[in-house]
Coordinates of C-alpha atoms in Angstrom, one line a residue:
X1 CA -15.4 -8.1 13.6
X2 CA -12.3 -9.4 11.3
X3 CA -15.3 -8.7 8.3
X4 CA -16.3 -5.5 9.4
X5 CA -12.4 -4.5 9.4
X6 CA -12.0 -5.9 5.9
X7 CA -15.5 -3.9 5.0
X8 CA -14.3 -0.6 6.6
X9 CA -10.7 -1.1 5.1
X10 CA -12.4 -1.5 1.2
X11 CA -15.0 1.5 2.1
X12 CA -11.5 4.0 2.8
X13 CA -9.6 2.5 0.0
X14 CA -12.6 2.8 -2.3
X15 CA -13.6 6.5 -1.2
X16 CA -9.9 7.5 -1.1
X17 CA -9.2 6.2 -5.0
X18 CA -12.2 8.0 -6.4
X19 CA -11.5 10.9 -4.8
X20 CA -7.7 10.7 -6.5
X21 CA -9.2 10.0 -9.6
X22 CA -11.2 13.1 -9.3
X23 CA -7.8 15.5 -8.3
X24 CA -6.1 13.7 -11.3
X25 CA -8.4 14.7 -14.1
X26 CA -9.6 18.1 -13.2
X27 CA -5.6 18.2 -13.4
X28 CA -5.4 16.4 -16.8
X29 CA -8.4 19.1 -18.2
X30 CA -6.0 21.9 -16.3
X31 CA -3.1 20.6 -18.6
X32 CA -0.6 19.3 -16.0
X33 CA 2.4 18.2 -16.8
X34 CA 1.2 14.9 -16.0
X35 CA -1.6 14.1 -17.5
X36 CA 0.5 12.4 -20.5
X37 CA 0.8 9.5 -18.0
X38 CA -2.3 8.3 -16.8
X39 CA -3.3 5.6 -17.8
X40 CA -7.5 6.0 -19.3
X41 CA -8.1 3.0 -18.0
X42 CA -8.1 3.8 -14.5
X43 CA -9.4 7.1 -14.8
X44 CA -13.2 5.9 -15.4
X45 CA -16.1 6.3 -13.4
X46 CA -16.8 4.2 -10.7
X47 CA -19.7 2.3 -11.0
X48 CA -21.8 -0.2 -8.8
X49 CA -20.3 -3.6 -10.5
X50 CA -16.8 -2.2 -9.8
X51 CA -17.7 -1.8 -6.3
X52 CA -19.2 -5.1 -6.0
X53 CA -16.3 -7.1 -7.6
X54 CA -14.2 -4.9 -5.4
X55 CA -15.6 -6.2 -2.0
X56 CA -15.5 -9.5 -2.7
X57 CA -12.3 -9.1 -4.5
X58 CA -9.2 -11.0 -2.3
X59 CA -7.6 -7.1 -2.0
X60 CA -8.0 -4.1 0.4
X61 CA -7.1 -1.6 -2.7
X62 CA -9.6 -0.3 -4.3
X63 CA -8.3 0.6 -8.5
X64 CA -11.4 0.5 -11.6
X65 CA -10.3 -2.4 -13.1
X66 CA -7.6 -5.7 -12.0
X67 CA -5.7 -8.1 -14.1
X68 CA -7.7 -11.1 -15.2
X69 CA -7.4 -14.6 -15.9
X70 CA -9.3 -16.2 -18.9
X71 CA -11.4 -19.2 -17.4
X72 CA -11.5 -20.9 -13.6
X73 CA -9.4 -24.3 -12.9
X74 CA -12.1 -26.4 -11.2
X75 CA -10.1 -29.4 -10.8
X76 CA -7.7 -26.7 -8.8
X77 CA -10.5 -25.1 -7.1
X78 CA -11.7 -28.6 -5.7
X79 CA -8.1 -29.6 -4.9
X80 CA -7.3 -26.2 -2.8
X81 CA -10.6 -27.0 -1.2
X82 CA -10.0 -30.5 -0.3
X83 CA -6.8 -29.1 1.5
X84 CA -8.4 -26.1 3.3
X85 CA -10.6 -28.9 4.7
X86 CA -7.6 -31.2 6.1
X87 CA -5.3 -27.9 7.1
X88 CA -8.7 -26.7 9.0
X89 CA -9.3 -30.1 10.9
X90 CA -5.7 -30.1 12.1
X91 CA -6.1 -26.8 13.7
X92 CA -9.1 -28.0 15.6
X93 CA -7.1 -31.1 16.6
X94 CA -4.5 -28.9 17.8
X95 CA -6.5 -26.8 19.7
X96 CA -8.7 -29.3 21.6
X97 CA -5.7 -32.1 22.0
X98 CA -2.8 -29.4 22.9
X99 CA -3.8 -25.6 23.6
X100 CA -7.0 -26.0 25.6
X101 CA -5.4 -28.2 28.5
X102 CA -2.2 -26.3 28.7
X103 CA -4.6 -23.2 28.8
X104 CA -6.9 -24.5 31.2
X105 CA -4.4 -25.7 33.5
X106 CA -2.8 -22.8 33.9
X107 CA -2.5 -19.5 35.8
X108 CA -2.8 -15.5 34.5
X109 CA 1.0 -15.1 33.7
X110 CA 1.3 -11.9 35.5
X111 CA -0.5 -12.8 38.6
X112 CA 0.8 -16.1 39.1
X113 CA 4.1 -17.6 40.1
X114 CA 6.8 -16.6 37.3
X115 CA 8.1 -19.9 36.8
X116 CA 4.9 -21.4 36.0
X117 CA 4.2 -18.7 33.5
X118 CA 7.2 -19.4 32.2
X119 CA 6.7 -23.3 31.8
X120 CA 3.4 -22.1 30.5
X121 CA 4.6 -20.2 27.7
X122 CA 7.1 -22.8 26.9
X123 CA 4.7 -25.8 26.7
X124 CA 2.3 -23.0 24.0
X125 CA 5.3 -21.9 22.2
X126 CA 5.3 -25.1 19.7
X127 CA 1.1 -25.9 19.5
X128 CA 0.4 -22.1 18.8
X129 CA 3.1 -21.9 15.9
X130 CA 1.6 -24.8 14.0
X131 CA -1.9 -23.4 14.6
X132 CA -0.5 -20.1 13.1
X133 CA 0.9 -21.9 10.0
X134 CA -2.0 -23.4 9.3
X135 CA -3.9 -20.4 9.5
X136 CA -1.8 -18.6 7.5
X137 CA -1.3 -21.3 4.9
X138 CA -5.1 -21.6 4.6
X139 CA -6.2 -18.2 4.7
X140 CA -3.4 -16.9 2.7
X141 CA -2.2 -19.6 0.5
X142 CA -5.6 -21.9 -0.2
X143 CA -8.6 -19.4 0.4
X144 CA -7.2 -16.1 -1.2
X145 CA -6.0 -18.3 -4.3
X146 CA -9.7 -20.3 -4.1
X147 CA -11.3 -16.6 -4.3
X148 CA -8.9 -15.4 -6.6
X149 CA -9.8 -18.4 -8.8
X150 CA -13.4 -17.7 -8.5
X151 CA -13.7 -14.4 -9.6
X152 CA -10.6 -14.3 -12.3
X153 CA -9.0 -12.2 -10.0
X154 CA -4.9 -12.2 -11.6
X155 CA -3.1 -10.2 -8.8
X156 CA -1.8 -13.2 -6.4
X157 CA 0.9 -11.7 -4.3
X158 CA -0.5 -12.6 -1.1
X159 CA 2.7 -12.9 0.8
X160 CA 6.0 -12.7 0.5
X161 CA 8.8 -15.2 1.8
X162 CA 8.2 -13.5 5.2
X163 CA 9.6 -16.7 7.7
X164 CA 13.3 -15.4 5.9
X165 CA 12.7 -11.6 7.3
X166 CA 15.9 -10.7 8.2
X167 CA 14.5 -7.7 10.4
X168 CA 11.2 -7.3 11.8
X169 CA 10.6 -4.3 9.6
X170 CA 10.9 -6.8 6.5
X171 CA 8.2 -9.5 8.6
X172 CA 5.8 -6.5 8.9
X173 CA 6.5 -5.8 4.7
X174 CA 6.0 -9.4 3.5
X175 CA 3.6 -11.4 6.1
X176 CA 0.4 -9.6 4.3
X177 CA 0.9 -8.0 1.1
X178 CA -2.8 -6.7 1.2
X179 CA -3.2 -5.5 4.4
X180 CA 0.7 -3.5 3.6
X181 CA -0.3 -2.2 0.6
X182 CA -3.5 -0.7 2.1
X183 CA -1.1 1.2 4.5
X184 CA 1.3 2.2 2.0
X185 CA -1.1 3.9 -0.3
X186 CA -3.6 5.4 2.7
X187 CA -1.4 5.7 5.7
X188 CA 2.2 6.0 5.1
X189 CA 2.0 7.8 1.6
X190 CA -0.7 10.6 2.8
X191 CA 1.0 11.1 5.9
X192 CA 4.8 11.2 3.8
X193 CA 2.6 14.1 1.3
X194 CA 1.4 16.5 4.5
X195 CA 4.9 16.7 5.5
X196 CA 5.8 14.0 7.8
X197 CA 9.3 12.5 8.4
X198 CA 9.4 8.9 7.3
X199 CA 9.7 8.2 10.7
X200 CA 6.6 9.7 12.3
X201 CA 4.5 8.2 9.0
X202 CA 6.1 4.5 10.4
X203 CA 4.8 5.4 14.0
X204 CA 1.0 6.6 12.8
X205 CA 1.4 3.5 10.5
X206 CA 2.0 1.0 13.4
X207 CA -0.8 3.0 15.6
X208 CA -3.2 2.2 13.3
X209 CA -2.4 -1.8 12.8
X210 CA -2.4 -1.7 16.4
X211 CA -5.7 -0.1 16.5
X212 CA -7.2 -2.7 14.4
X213 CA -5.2 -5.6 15.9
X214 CA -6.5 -4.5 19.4
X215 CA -10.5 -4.2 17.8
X216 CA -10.3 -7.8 16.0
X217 CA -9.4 -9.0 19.7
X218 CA -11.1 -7.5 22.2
X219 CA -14.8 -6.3 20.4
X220 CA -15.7 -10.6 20.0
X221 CA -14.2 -11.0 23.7
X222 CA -16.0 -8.1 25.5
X223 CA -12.5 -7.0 27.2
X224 CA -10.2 -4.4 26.3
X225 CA -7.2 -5.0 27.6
X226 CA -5.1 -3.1 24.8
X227 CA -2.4 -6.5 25.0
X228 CA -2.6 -6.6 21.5
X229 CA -2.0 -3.4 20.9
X230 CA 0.8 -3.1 23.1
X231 CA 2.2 -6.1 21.2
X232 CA 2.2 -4.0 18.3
X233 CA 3.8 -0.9 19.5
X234 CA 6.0 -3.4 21.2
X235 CA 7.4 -4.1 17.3
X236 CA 8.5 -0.5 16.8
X237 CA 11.6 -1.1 19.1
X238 CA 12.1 -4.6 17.7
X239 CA 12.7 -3.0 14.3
X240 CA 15.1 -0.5 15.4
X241 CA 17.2 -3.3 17.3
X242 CA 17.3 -5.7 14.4
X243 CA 17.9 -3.0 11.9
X244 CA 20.9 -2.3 14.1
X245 CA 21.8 -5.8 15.0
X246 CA 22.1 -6.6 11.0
X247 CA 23.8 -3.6 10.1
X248 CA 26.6 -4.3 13.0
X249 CA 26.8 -8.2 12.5
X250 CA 26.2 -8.3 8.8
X251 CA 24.4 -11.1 9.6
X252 CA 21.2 -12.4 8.3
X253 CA 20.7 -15.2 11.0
X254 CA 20.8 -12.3 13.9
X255 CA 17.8 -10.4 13.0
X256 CA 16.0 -14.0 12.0
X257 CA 16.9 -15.8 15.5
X258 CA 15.5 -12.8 17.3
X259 CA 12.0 -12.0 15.1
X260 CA 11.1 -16.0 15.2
X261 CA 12.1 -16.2 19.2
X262 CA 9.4 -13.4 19.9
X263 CA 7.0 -13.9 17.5
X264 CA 6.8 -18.2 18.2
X265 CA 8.6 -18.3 21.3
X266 CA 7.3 -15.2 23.6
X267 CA 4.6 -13.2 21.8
X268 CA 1.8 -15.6 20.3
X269 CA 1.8 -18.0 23.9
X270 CA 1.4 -14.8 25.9
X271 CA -1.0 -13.6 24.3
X272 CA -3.2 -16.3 24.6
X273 CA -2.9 -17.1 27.8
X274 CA -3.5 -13.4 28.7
X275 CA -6.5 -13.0 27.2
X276 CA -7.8 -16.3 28.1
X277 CA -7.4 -15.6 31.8
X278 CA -8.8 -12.2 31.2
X279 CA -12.2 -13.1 29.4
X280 CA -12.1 -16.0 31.9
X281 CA -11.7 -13.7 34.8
X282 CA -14.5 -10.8 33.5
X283 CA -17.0 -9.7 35.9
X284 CA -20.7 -11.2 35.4
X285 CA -24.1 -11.5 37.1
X286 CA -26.5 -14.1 37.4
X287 CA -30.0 -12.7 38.2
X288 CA -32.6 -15.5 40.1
X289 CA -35.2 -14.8 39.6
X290 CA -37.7 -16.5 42.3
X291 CA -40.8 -18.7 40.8
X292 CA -42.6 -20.1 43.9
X293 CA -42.1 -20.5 47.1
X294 CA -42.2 -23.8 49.4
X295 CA -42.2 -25.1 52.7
X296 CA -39.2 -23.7 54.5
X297 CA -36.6 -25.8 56.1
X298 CA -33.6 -25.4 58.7
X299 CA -31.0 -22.5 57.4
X300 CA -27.6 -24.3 57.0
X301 CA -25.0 -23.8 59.6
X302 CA -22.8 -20.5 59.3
X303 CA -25.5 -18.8 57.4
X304 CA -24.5 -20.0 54.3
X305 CA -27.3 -20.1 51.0
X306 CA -28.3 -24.2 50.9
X307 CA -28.9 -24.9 47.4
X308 CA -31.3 -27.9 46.6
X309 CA -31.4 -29.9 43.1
X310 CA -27.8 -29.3 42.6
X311 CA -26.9 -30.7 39.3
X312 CA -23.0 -30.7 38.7
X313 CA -22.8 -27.6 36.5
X314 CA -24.5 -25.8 39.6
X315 CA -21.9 -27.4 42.1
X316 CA -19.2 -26.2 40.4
X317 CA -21.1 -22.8 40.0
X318 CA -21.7 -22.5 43.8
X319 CA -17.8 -23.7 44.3
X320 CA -16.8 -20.4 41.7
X321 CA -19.0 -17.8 43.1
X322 CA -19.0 -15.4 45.8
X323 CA -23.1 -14.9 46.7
X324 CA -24.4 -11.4 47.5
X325 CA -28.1 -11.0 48.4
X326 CA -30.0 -7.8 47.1
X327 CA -34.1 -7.3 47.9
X328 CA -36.1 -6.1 44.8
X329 CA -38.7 -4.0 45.7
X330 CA -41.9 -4.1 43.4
X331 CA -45.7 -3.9 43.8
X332 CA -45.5 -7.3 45.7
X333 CA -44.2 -8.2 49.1
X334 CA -40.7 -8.7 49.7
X335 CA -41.2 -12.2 50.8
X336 CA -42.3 -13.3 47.2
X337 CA -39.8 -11.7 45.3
X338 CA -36.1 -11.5 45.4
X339 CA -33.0 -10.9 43.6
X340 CA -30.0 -12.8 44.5
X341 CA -26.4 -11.4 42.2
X342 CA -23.8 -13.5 41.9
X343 CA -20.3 -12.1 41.2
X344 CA -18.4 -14.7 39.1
X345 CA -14.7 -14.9 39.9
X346 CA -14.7 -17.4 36.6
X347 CA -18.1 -16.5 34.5
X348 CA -16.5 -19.7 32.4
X349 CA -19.1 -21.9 34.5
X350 CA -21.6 -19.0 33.9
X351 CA -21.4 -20.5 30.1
X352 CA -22.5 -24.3 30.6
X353 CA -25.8 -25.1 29.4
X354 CA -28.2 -25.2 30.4
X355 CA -29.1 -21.4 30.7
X356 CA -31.8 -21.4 32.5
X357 CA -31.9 -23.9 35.4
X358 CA -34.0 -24.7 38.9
X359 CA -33.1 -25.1 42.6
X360 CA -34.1 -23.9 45.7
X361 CA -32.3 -21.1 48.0
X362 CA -33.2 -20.8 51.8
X363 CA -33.2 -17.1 53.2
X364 CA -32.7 -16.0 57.0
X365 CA -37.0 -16.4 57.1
X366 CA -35.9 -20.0 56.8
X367 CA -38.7 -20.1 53.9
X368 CA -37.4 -22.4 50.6
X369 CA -38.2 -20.6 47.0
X370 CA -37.2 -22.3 43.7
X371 CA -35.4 -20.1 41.4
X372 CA -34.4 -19.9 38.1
X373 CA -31.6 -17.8 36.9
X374 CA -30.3 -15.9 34.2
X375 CA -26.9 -15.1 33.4
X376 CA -26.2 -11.3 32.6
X377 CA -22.3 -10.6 31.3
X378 CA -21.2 -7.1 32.2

């Protein structure tokens, strides 16, 4: 999904250049009174090599031809590489040897008790902020620079010294030059041209980030949940407060303090453990599917389903699910055919392998089948 953004966000760029191009030199043929300063480079055709360096070109803004460098640093490629590698590897370490206990081990912070949420978020604050600086430095700093390398691509502003915003305005400006500058030129400018106040063009431009924050999240998790696009709309007030914060205090360390407290502290924890609990927590169904049936024995006490050949993925299945017996009706008799659903109140066991496995399930005939069943996410 984060490629298909990147893809869309080229396609717009590259449709909305062209069609610039096109405004600008009927104008320049009309005699406007500037045509003196466009620049004949950028005013040629497009053409499909410019489109193909363009997508797999480290930039979101689409213009006929880039500043180039003369050759490609191997040595540096292979150095940058070797780092990416390391960088990388300590992200999974921190994952596995930190986050995923404290996650696991934990309850949904708004249904839970407050003070554990709060320990919770706490104990994340400090493993999630090194994951994030890695991340950033190898996405931003090593592979951009590695791609940039490859292709001769010469425009590296990547970034900006974001971690001394001073507001949250300036974080949102510097943190990723590409993605701003793709706002600037096809969100904020366009919407600043039909009219709008500069503050309803920041509002539509902070809509749409939180559009595409909330679709990089919740289309690979199969939720939607909208926390991350509340956490961006969230930043709209932020920027007002520390815009008024530094203007009061004169104070570059005010506006700082309070952008690093809810970006490390407060907003990256919570939102993982939210949306861990919540794809946790999503509804599934497990269809069994009956294969044969055998020689039926006593029905276990409380009318309860007896499961048979329980290995421990299945015990801890049976211990996570809440069993609801439908009748499938087909060209066969009931008795040799039946669907039983299972409503997972944590589908995470629904994920174990194997996928497909066998035991047997009594009924109230007090007849034994053997099953197999199939898990089907909803």
């Amino acid at each position: 999904m984060f490629l298909a953004s990147i893809m869309w966000m080229k396609l717009v760029s590259y449709a909305h250049t062209n069609y610039d191009i096109r405004v600008l030199s009927k104008s320049t043929e009309k005699g406007a009174a500037y045509g003196n300063y466009v620049d004949p480079e950028n005013m040629k055709d497009p053409t499909i090599k410019s489109l193909l360096y363009f997508m797999l070109a480290p930039t979101l803004c689409y213009q006929p031809t880039y500043p180039r460098t003369t050759c490609i640093r191997k040595g540096w490629v292979i150095r940058q590489l070797v780092k990416c590698l390391i960088f990388t590897g300590l992200m999974g370490f921190i994952i596995e040897q930190y986050i995923n206990p404290i996650v696991k081990n934990s309850k949904h912070p708004l249904k839970g008790n407050f003070l554990n949420a709060i320990e919770r978020v706490l104990k994340l604050s400090v493993p999630t902020l090194y994951v994030w600086l890695c991340m950033f430095y190898c996405f931003f700093h090593l592979w951009l620079n590695i791609l940039s390398e490859l292709l001769r691509f010469g425009d590296r502003e990547f970034y900006k010294d974001w971690w001394n915003a001073k507001t949250v305005e300036e974080y949102w400006r510097m943190w990723n030059m590409p993605v701003h500058k793709w706002i600037i030129r096809h969100i904020y400018f366009p919407c600043i041209r039909k009219g709008l106040s500069r503050g309803v063009a920041i509002l539509i431009s902070f809509l749409v980030s939180a559009v595409f924050h909330e679709i990089c999240v919740a289309v690979p998790c199969h939720i939607f949940k909208f926390w991350a696009f509340f956490g961006i709309m969230f930043q709209i007030p932020l920027v007002f407060l520390t815009r008024y914060l530094q203007d009061k205090f004169q104070n570059i360390m005010v506006g700082n303090m309070i952008f690093w407290f809810f970006f490390s502290i407060v907003g990256q924890p919570m939102c993982v453990l939210l949306y861990y609990h919540d794809v946790m927590n999503r509804q599934a169904q497990v269809l069994l599917l009956k294969e044969d049936r055998r020689p039926g024995r006593p029905e276990d006490p409380g009318g309860r389903l007896g499961l048979r050949e329980d290995p421990e993925d299945l015990g801890r299945l049976r211990r996570a699910a809440s069993l609801a017996r439908c009748r499938v009706r087909s060209g066969v008799r009931r008795q040799q055919q039946r669907m039983v659903r299972l409503k997972l109140r944590n589908p995470c066991y629904a994920q174990v392998p194997p996928v497909e496995m066998k035991f047997e399930l009594k009924d109230g005939l007090k007849t034994s089948y053997r099953y197999r069943f199939l898990f089907v996410p909803v």
